[in-house]
Amino acid sequence: MAGLNRSDTWRVANYTHDALDFRNGSNYLTLNNQTDANTQDTSMLLLQYKIKKGTKFSLLLEYDSTVPIVYTPSLNKIVSNIQARQNEFVQDFESVFNVSKDSEYRDMTVYALANLVGGVSSYYGRLYLFQDNETQPEYPFFTATPTRNYYERGFMWDEGFHDLLICRWSVDLCLATLSTWFGSQYKTGWICREQSRGPEVQSMITPGFLF
């Protein structure tokens, strides 16, 4: 069994891959605990058994009686909620954009908008500036991203094009992203054109491109 501190939950995939300990002569895998024994700041626990195909087993979870149990919805309820939100999104799309239901481009435009809005992300951290001896303050950053699996950070040039569409979709969302860009302005008036803030997004970038 292993635990991850809440602030490190984003590392779960890499951590699980790197920390698996194959004990010689054992039928189980273990993960070293990463949580501070003096804190309760744990958001995830991992437990893995190595069993033969076809093995049946029961898993019993017991909760501390002092901690309220969080309601877990059924799979059908989750699927139903997702479908309801999808329908609501399409209805909102139709009320904002004048695209006929019979247009051959309709599904593509719905898909494009959903991916753009779904790529709006929140970050928190400091920038690393080349030839700057000052320690940059940590700053909350809210921006759309070119892609969520490769360029998962803010680009000022791209943001201008993103907001051409986002401002039609939601003025409030558009102003929120614009204000975070202007709020990151350096003391000289300069705004960094590419902003990678926080350990998660910085871990995905070659160090040479962080400066």
mmCIF file of N, CA, C and O in Angstrom, residues 23-29 48-52:
data_model
loop_
_atom_site.group_PDB
_atom_site.id
_atom_site.type_symbol
_atom_site.label_atom_id
_atom_site.label_comp_id
_atom_site.label_asym_id
_atom_site.label_seq_id
_atom_site.Cartn_x
_atom_site.Cartn_y
_atom_site.Cartn_z
ATOM 1 N N ARG A 23 9.622 -7.697 -5.167
ATOM 2 C CA ARG A 23 10.359 -8.442 -4.138
ATOM 3 C C ARG A 23 10.639 -9.859 -4.634
ATOM 4 O O ARG A 23 9.742 -10.564 -5.102
ATOM 5 N N ASN A 24 11.870 -10.291 -4.533
ATOM 6 C CA ASN A 24 12.243 -11.632 -4.978
ATOM 7 C C ASN A 24 11.489 -12.696 -4.194
ATOM 8 O O ASN A 24 11.416 -12.654 -2.967
ATOM 9 N N GLY A 25 10.915 -13.644 -4.932
ATOM 10 C CA GLY A 25 10.218 -14.746 -4.286
ATOM 11 C C GLY A 25 8.871 -14.375 -3.719
ATOM 12 O O GLY A 25 8.265 -15.153 -2.980
ATOM 13 N N SER A 26 8.369 -13.182 -4.027
ATOM 14 C CA SER A 26 7.100 -12.741 -3.479
ATOM 15 C C SER A 26 6.034 -12.683 -4.560
ATOM 16 O O SER A 26 6.332 -12.535 -5.741
ATOM 17 N N ASN A 27 4.788 -12.830 -4.159
ATOM 18 C CA ASN A 27 3.682 -12.777 -5.104
ATOM 19 C C ASN A 27 2.973 -11.435 -5.085
ATOM 20 O O ASN A 27 1.846 -11.319 -5.554
ATOM 21 N N TYR A 28 3.604 -10.430 -4.523
ATOM 22 C CA TYR A 28 2.957 -9.122 -4.487
ATOM 23 C C TYR A 28 3.955 -8.023 -4.827
ATOM 24 O O TYR A 28 5.159 -8.211 -4.791
ATOM 25 N N LEU A 29 3.422 -6.913 -5.211
ATOM 26 C CA LEU A 29 4.214 -5.733 -5.512
ATOM 27 C C LEU A 29 3.967 -4.712 -4.418
ATOM 28 O O LEU A 29 2.868 -4.610 -3.890
ATOM 29 N N GLN A 48 -1.971 -2.980 -4.595
ATOM 30 C CA GLN A 48 -1.917 -3.860 -5.754
ATOM 31 C C GLN A 48 -1.518 -5.278 -5.335
ATOM 32 O O GLN A 48 -0.561 -5.465 -4.587
ATOM 33 N N TYR A 49 -2.276 -6.255 -5.833
ATOM 34 C CA TYR A 49 -1.978 -7.656 -5.592
ATOM 35 C C TYR A 49 -1.706 -8.348 -6.918
ATOM 36 O O TYR A 49 -2.317 -8.024 -7.937
ATOM 37 N N LYS A 50 -0.815 -9.294 -6.880
ATOM 38 C CA LYS A 50 -0.545 -10.110 -8.053
ATOM 39 C C LYS A 50 -1.260 -11.444 -7.867
ATOM 40 O O LYS A 50 -0.941 -12.209 -6.957
ATOM 41 N N ILE A 51 -2.263 -11.708 -8.713
ATOM 42 C CA ILE A 51 -3.072 -12.917 -8.567
ATOM 43 C C ILE A 51 -3.149 -13.659 -9.893
ATOM 44 O O ILE A 51 -2.850 -13.108 -10.951
ATOM 45 N N LYS A 52 -3.563 -14.922 -9.823
ATOM 46 C CA LYS A 52 -3.717 -15.719 -11.026
ATOM 47 C C LYS A 52 -5.027 -15.383 -11.724
ATOM 48 O O LYS A 52 -5.997 -14.992 -11.089
#
